[in-house]
Coordinates of C-alpha atoms and ligand atoms in Angstrom, one line a residue:
M284 CA 0.0 0.0 0.0
S285 CA 1.3 3.4 -0.9
L286 CA 0.2 6.9 0.0
I287 CA 0.6 9.2 -3.0
L288 CA 0.1 12.9 -3.5
G289 CA -0.8 14.1 -7.0
I290 CA -0.3 17.6 -8.4
E291 CA -1.8 19.0 -11.7
T292 CA -1.2 22.4 -13.0
S293 CA -1.0 21.9 -16.8
C294 CA -3.7 24.4 -17.9
D295 CA -6.2 26.4 -15.8
E296 CA -7.0 24.1 -12.9
T297 CA -4.8 24.0 -9.8
S298 CA -5.4 20.6 -8.3
A299 CA -4.0 18.3 -5.7
A300 CA -5.2 14.8 -4.5
V301 CA -4.2 12.1 -2.0
L302 CA -4.6 8.4 -3.0
E303 CA -3.9 5.2 -1.1
G304 CA -3.6 1.7 -2.4
S305 CA -1.8 -0.7 -4.7
G306 CA -2.4 -2.1 -8.2
D307 CA -6.1 -1.5 -9.2
D308 CA -7.1 -1.4 -5.5
V309 CA -7.0 2.4 -4.9
T310 CA -8.9 4.7 -2.6
Q311 CA -9.2 8.4 -3.2
R312 CA -8.6 10.1 0.1
S313 CA -9.1 13.7 -1.1
L314 CA -9.3 15.9 -4.2
I315 CA -9.1 19.6 -4.4
I316 CA -9.7 21.5 -7.7
L317 CA -9.3 25.2 -8.0
S318 CA -10.6 26.5 -11.3
Q319 CA -9.2 29.8 -12.6
D320 CA -12.4 31.6 -13.6
V321 CA -10.4 34.7 -14.6
H322 CA -9.9 33.3 -18.2
R323 CA -13.6 33.7 -18.9
V324 CA -13.0 37.3 -19.3
F325 CA -10.6 36.8 -22.1
G326 CA -12.6 33.9 -23.8
G327 CA -9.6 31.6 -23.6
V328 CA -6.7 30.6 -21.3
V329 CA -4.0 33.3 -21.0
P330 CA -0.8 31.4 -20.2
E331 CA 0.9 34.1 -18.2
I332 CA -2.1 34.7 -16.0
A333 CA -2.5 30.9 -15.6
S334 CA 1.1 30.5 -14.3
R335 CA 0.6 33.3 -11.8
A336 CA -2.7 32.0 -10.5
H337 CA -1.0 28.5 -10.0
L338 CA 1.7 30.2 -8.0
T339 CA -0.7 31.8 -5.6
S340 CA -2.8 28.7 -5.1
I341 CA -0.5 25.7 -5.2
V342 CA 0.5 25.8 -1.6
P343 CA -3.0 26.2 -0.1
V344 CA -4.4 23.7 -2.5
V345 CA -1.9 21.0 -1.5
E346 CA -2.3 21.8 2.2
K347 CA -6.1 21.4 1.8
A348 CA -5.7 18.0 0.0
L349 CA -3.5 16.8 2.8
A350 CA -5.8 18.1 5.5
E351 CA -8.9 16.5 3.8
A352 CA -7.1 13.2 3.5
G353 CA -6.2 13.4 7.2
V354 CA -2.4 13.0 6.5
T355 CA 0.7 15.1 6.8
L356 CA 3.7 15.4 4.5
P357 CA 5.9 12.8 6.3
D358 CA 3.2 10.2 5.7
L359 CA 3.6 10.3 2.0
D360 CA 5.5 7.6 0.0
A361 CA 5.7 9.5 -3.3
I362 CA 4.8 12.6 -5.2
A363 CA 3.3 12.4 -8.7
V364 CA 3.1 15.5 -10.9
T365 CA 1.9 16.4 -14.4
H366 CA 5.1 17.3 -16.4
A367 CA 3.6 17.2 -19.9
P368 CA 1.8 18.1 -22.1
G369 CA 0.4 21.6 -21.4
L370 CA 1.4 25.2 -20.9
V371 CA 5.0 25.2 -19.9
G372 CA 4.8 28.0 -17.5
A373 CA 1.8 26.5 -15.8
L374 CA 3.4 23.0 -15.7
L375 CA 6.6 24.5 -14.2
V376 CA 4.8 25.6 -11.1
G377 CA 3.6 22.1 -10.3
V378 CA 6.8 20.5 -11.3
S379 CA 9.0 22.8 -9.3
Y380 CA 6.8 22.5 -6.2
A381 CA 6.7 18.7 -6.5
K382 CA 10.5 18.6 -6.8
A383 CA 11.0 20.7 -3.7
L384 CA 8.6 18.6 -1.7
A385 CA 10.1 15.3 -2.9
L386 CA 13.7 16.5 -2.2
T387 CA 12.8 17.9 1.3
L388 CA 10.9 14.7 2.2
G389 CA 13.5 12.4 0.6
I390 CA 10.7 10.5 -1.3
P391 CA 10.4 9.6 -5.0
L392 CA 9.1 12.0 -7.6
I393 CA 7.0 10.7 -10.5
G394 CA 6.5 12.6 -13.7
V395 CA 3.0 11.9 -15.2
H396 CA 1.8 12.4 -18.7
H397 CA -1.5 14.4 -18.5
M398 CA -3.3 12.3 -21.1
E399 CA -2.3 9.0 -19.4
G400 CA -3.9 10.5 -16.3
H401 CA -7.2 10.9 -18.3
L402 CA -7.0 7.2 -19.1
F403 CA -7.0 6.3 -15.4
A404 CA -9.7 8.7 -14.2
V405 CA -12.7 6.5 -14.5
A406 CA -10.9 3.6 -12.8
L407 CA -11.1 5.7 -9.6
E408 CA -14.9 5.4 -9.7
H409 CA -15.6 2.0 -11.5
R410 CA -13.6 -1.0 -10.5
D411 CA -14.3 -2.6 -13.8
A412 CA -12.9 0.2 -15.9
V413 CA -9.6 -1.5 -16.3
P414 CA -7.8 -2.9 -19.4
P415 CA -8.3 -4.3 -21.8
F416 CA -10.5 -1.5 -23.2
T417 CA -11.1 1.0 -26.0
A418 CA -10.4 4.5 -24.9
L419 CA -11.7 7.8 -26.3
L420 CA -10.0 10.9 -24.8
V421 CA -11.8 14.1 -25.8
S422 CA -10.6 17.3 -24.2
G423 CA -10.0 20.9 -25.2
G424 CA -6.6 20.1 -26.7
H425 CA -6.9 16.4 -27.7
T426 CA -9.0 13.8 -29.5
L427 CA -7.5 10.4 -29.2
L428 CA -8.9 7.0 -29.9
I429 CA -6.6 4.4 -28.2
D430 CA -6.7 0.6 -27.8
V431 CA -5.5 -0.2 -24.2
E432 CA -4.3 -3.7 -24.0
A433 CA -2.9 -3.2 -20.5
W434 CA -2.0 -0.2 -18.4
G435 CA 1.1 1.2 -20.1
E436 CA 0.4 -0.5 -23.4
Y437 CA -1.4 1.9 -25.7
K438 CA -2.0 1.6 -29.4
L439 CA -2.9 4.9 -31.1
L440 CA -5.7 4.2 -33.5
G441 CA -6.9 7.7 -34.4
A442 CA -6.5 11.4 -33.5
T443 CA -7.8 14.6 -34.8
R444 CA -6.3 16.1 -38.0
D445 CA -7.3 19.6 -37.0
D446 CA -9.4 20.9 -34.1
A447 CA -9.9 18.8 -30.9
A448 CA -13.6 17.9 -30.0
G449 CA -13.6 20.3 -27.1
E450 CA -12.0 23.1 -29.2
A451 CA -14.9 22.6 -31.7
F452 CA -17.4 23.0 -28.9
D453 CA -15.7 26.1 -27.6
K454 CA -15.5 27.7 -31.1
V455 CA -19.2 26.9 -31.9
A456 CA -20.1 28.3 -28.5
K457 CA -18.4 31.5 -29.4
M458 CA -20.1 31.7 -32.8
L459 CA -23.4 31.3 -30.9
G460 CA -22.6 34.0 -28.4
L461 CA -22.2 31.6 -25.5
P462 CA -19.7 31.9 -22.6
Y463 CA -16.2 30.3 -22.5
P464 CA -15.5 27.4 -22.1
G465 CA -18.7 26.7 -24.0
G466 CA -19.1 22.8 -24.2
R467 CA -21.7 22.6 -21.6
Y468 CA -23.7 25.7 -22.8
V469 CA -23.8 24.1 -26.3
E470 CA -25.1 20.9 -24.8
Q471 CA -27.7 22.8 -22.9
L472 CA -28.8 24.8 -25.9
A473 CA -28.7 21.7 -28.2
A474 CA -31.1 19.9 -25.8
T475 CA -33.8 22.5 -26.7
G476 CA -33.2 22.4 -30.4
G477 CA -34.6 20.2 -33.2
S478 CA -32.5 17.7 -35.2
T479 CA -34.0 18.1 -38.6
R480 CA -33.3 21.7 -39.7
F481 CA -29.5 21.6 -39.7
R482 CA -27.9 18.4 -40.8
F483 CA -24.2 18.9 -41.0
A484 CA -21.8 16.4 -42.8
R485 CA -20.1 13.9 -40.5
G486 CA -16.4 14.5 -40.7
M487 CA -14.4 11.5 -42.1
L488 CA -17.2 9.1 -41.6
R489 CA -17.5 7.3 -44.9
K490 CA -19.9 4.5 -44.6
N491 CA -17.9 2.2 -46.9
A492 CA -14.5 2.9 -45.1
L493 CA -12.5 -0.2 -44.4
P494 CA -10.0 -1.0 -41.5
G495 CA -6.7 0.0 -42.8
D496 CA -8.1 3.1 -44.7
D497 CA -6.3 6.4 -43.6
D498 CA -9.5 7.9 -42.3
Y499 CA -11.1 4.8 -40.7
Y500 CA -10.3 6.0 -37.1
A501 CA -9.1 9.6 -37.8
F502 CA -11.2 12.7 -36.8
S503 CA -11.6 16.0 -38.4
F504 CA -13.8 18.8 -37.0
S505 CA -12.7 21.9 -38.9
G506 CA -15.2 21.3 -41.8
L507 CA -18.0 21.0 -39.3
K508 CA -16.9 24.2 -37.7
T509 CA -17.0 26.0 -41.1
A510 CA -20.4 24.5 -41.8
V511 CA -21.7 25.9 -38.5
L512 CA -20.2 29.3 -39.2
N513 CA -21.9 29.3 -42.6
A514 CA -25.2 28.5 -41.0
V515 CA -24.7 31.2 -38.4
K516 CA -23.9 33.8 -41.1
G517 CA -26.8 32.6 -43.3
S518 CA -29.3 32.9 -40.5
A519 CA -31.9 35.7 -40.8
D520 CA -32.7 35.3 -37.1
L521 CA -29.9 33.7 -35.1
E522 CA -31.7 34.0 -31.8
S523 CA -34.5 31.7 -33.0
D524 CA -32.1 29.4 -35.0
K525 CA -29.3 28.9 -32.6
A526 CA -30.7 26.0 -30.6
D527 CA -31.3 24.1 -33.9
I528 CA -27.8 24.9 -35.0
A529 CA -26.3 23.8 -31.7
R530 CA -28.2 20.5 -32.0
G531 CA -27.1 19.9 -35.6
F532 CA -23.5 20.5 -34.6
Q533 CA -23.6 18.3 -31.6
D534 CA -25.4 15.5 -33.4
S535 CA -22.7 15.5 -36.1
L536 CA -19.8 15.5 -33.7
I537 CA -21.3 12.8 -31.5
E538 CA -22.1 10.5 -34.3
T539 CA -18.5 10.7 -35.5
L540 CA -17.1 10.0 -32.1
V541 CA -19.5 7.2 -31.4
E542 CA -19.1 5.4 -34.7
K543 CA -15.3 5.5 -34.7
T544 CA -15.2 4.2 -31.1
A545 CA -17.6 1.4 -32.0
R546 CA -15.4 0.5 -35.0
A547 CA -12.3 0.3 -32.7
A548 CA -14.1 -1.8 -30.0
A549 CA -15.3 -4.2 -32.6
A550 CA -12.0 -4.5 -34.3
F551 CA -10.2 -5.4 -31.1
G552 CA -13.0 -7.3 -29.6
R553 CA -13.2 -5.1 -26.5
E554 CA -16.1 -5.4 -24.1
R555 CA -15.3 -2.2 -22.3
V556 CA -15.1 1.5 -23.6
V557 CA -13.5 4.1 -21.3
L558 CA -14.2 7.9 -21.9
G559 CA -12.1 10.7 -20.6
G560 CA -11.4 14.4 -20.9
G561 CA -13.7 17.4 -20.5
V562 CA -16.1 16.5 -23.3
A563 CA -16.9 13.2 -21.5
C564 CA -19.0 15.5 -19.2
N565 CA -21.4 15.6 -22.2
K566 CA -24.3 13.5 -21.1
T567 CA -25.7 13.3 -24.6
L568 CA -22.4 11.9 -25.9
V569 CA -22.3 9.3 -23.0
R570 CA -25.9 8.2 -23.6
A571 CA -25.4 7.8 -27.3
M572 CA -22.1 6.0 -26.8
A573 CA -23.6 3.6 -24.3
A574 CA -26.7 3.0 -26.5
R575 CA -24.5 2.2 -29.6
L576 CA -21.9 0.1 -27.8
E577 CA -24.6 -1.9 -26.0
R578 CA -25.7 -3.3 -29.4
D579 CA -22.2 -4.8 -29.7
G580 CA -22.2 -6.1 -26.2
A581 CA -19.7 -3.6 -24.8
K582 CA -20.1 -1.4 -21.6
V583 CA -19.3 2.2 -21.6
F584 CA -17.5 4.0 -18.6
A585 CA -17.5 7.7 -18.2
P586 CA -16.0 9.6 -15.3
S587 CA -18.2 12.0 -13.2
P588 CA -17.7 15.6 -14.3
R589 CA -15.2 16.2 -11.5
L590 CA -13.0 13.4 -12.8
S591 CA -13.6 14.1 -16.5
T592 CA -12.1 17.6 -16.4
D593 CA -8.6 18.3 -15.3
N594 CA -7.9 16.9 -11.8
A595 CA -5.0 15.6 -9.7
A596 CA -6.6 12.4 -8.6
M597 CA -6.2 10.9 -12.1
I598 CA -2.5 12.1 -12.1
A599 CA -1.9 10.4 -8.7
R600 CA -3.6 7.3 -10.0
A601 CA -1.4 7.1 -13.1
G602 CA 1.5 8.1 -11.0
L603 CA 0.9 5.1 -8.6
F604 CA 1.0 2.8 -11.6
R605 CA 4.4 4.3 -12.8
F606 CA 5.7 4.2 -9.2
E607 CA 5.0 0.5 -8.8
L608 CA 6.9 -0.1 -12.0
G609 CA 9.9 1.7 -10.3
E610 CA 9.6 4.6 -12.8
T611 CA 10.7 7.5 -10.6
A612 CA 11.9 10.8 -12.1
P613 CA 15.2 12.5 -11.5
L614 CA 15.2 16.1 -10.1
S615 CA 16.0 17.3 -13.5
L616 CA 12.5 16.3 -14.7
A617 CA 11.5 18.9 -17.3
A618 CA 8.1 20.5 -18.0
Q619 CA 7.2 19.9 -21.7
A620 CA 4.6 21.5 -23.9
S621 CA 4.2 18.3 -25.9
L622 CA 5.3 14.7 -25.5
P623 CA 3.9 11.3 -26.7
I624 CA 2.1 9.2 -24.0
P625 CA 4.6 6.7 -22.5
G626 CA 3.9 3.3 -24.0
L627 CA 2.0 4.8 -26.9
H628 CA 2.7 3.2 -30.3
A629 CA 1.2 3.5 -33.7
A630 CA -1.4 0.8 -34.7
Ligands
KG4_910 O1 -10.0 17.9 -20.1 P1 -10.4 19.4 -20.0 O2 -10.9 19.8 -18.7 O3 -9.1 20.3 -20.3 C1 -8.2 20.0 -21.3 O4 -7.3 19.3 -21.0 O5 -8.4 20.5 -22.4 O6 -11.4 19.7 -21.2 C2 -12.0 21.0 -21.4 C3 -13.0 20.9 -22.5 C4 -13.5 22.3 -23.0 O7 -13.3 22.3 -24.4 C5 -15.0 22.3 -22.7 O8 -15.8 23.1 -23.5 C6 -15.3 20.8 -22.8 O9 -14.2 20.2 -22.2 N1 -16.5 20.4 -22.0 C7 -17.7 20.0 -22.7 C8 -18.7 19.8 -21.7 N2 -18.1 20.2 -20.5 C9 -16.8 20.5 -20.7 N3 -17.8 19.7 -24.0 C10 -19.1 19.3 -24.3 N4 -20.1 19.0 -23.5 C11 -20.0 19.3 -22.2 N5 -21.0 19.2 -21.3
ZN911 ZN1 -7.1 17.4 -19.6

């Protein structure tokens, strides 16, 4: 049994969590997430402001996570921190603080890849959400379809060729005059819209596509974004059309995500599908995915909203896995804007 502190500062959430356990038997002792609302004013994350906000909140956030878990620093066995990918200045705050703590306490430091963290999130809530499974990670910066044979063995099947799914939601939200980040507002608006007025093409979803084709698992959302923009510009009364446009957009994006994930689960004979990333908060997506995969006899696992979006519990969980493999990081661990997931290889 290990007691591990996780730290996450890759974007605009300052988060810390304490987990206890071994293997897949892990208990979340605490999770603190402080979201930086300031970026809403600018309609996007401002890197310099994000770094400064992490600096002011990292110490109290970690202290609160320890207090809620009922532990003190000397109780810890290891410290896991997101070191890539993300905003370098933001990552640096967490990485520097984690290094200082690990050095002072004389315990191991573990560098965690943020997207590997997203793969582990739902395992904290559902004991069955463990490999082998098909994973769909959909966040503001990434859209990844991965076959997970075992923890640490990842086959990359498909990724987006342009915008990430969350980015598409955020851009469409902006076109429709909704707040940032806009995913949940688009979902709310779409729920009041009709599905027949705006039917947008499904990006890269050819019905006659075959496994091995370039676009079989790949995603592209920029065409959809342009189609939405044209609908917005062509609307004589956007106020009354916007719910139908949001619905048309979301239907198209969800159908693409669901069909490609179903293709992957079928091709690899997986009975479990794991979702992760902020877009996995989208209940309409989760319901459509569950309904479609049920037909193929597969079960869909989606994290609760708190664990779908950026959080340190998933970082501690992935960190525990790496720690048990003996993969500790040197104090020279660098913050990196981009880096492939460890153990990820092309299909
Ligand atoms: O994983 P995340 O918190 O941060 C990144 O690592 O990017 O994901 C944030 C993204 C944003 O694009 C946001 O609009 C989207 O997740 N999102 C949603 C919903 N809730 C959050 N997208 C669609 N529907 C939602 N309900
Ligand atoms: Zn994320």
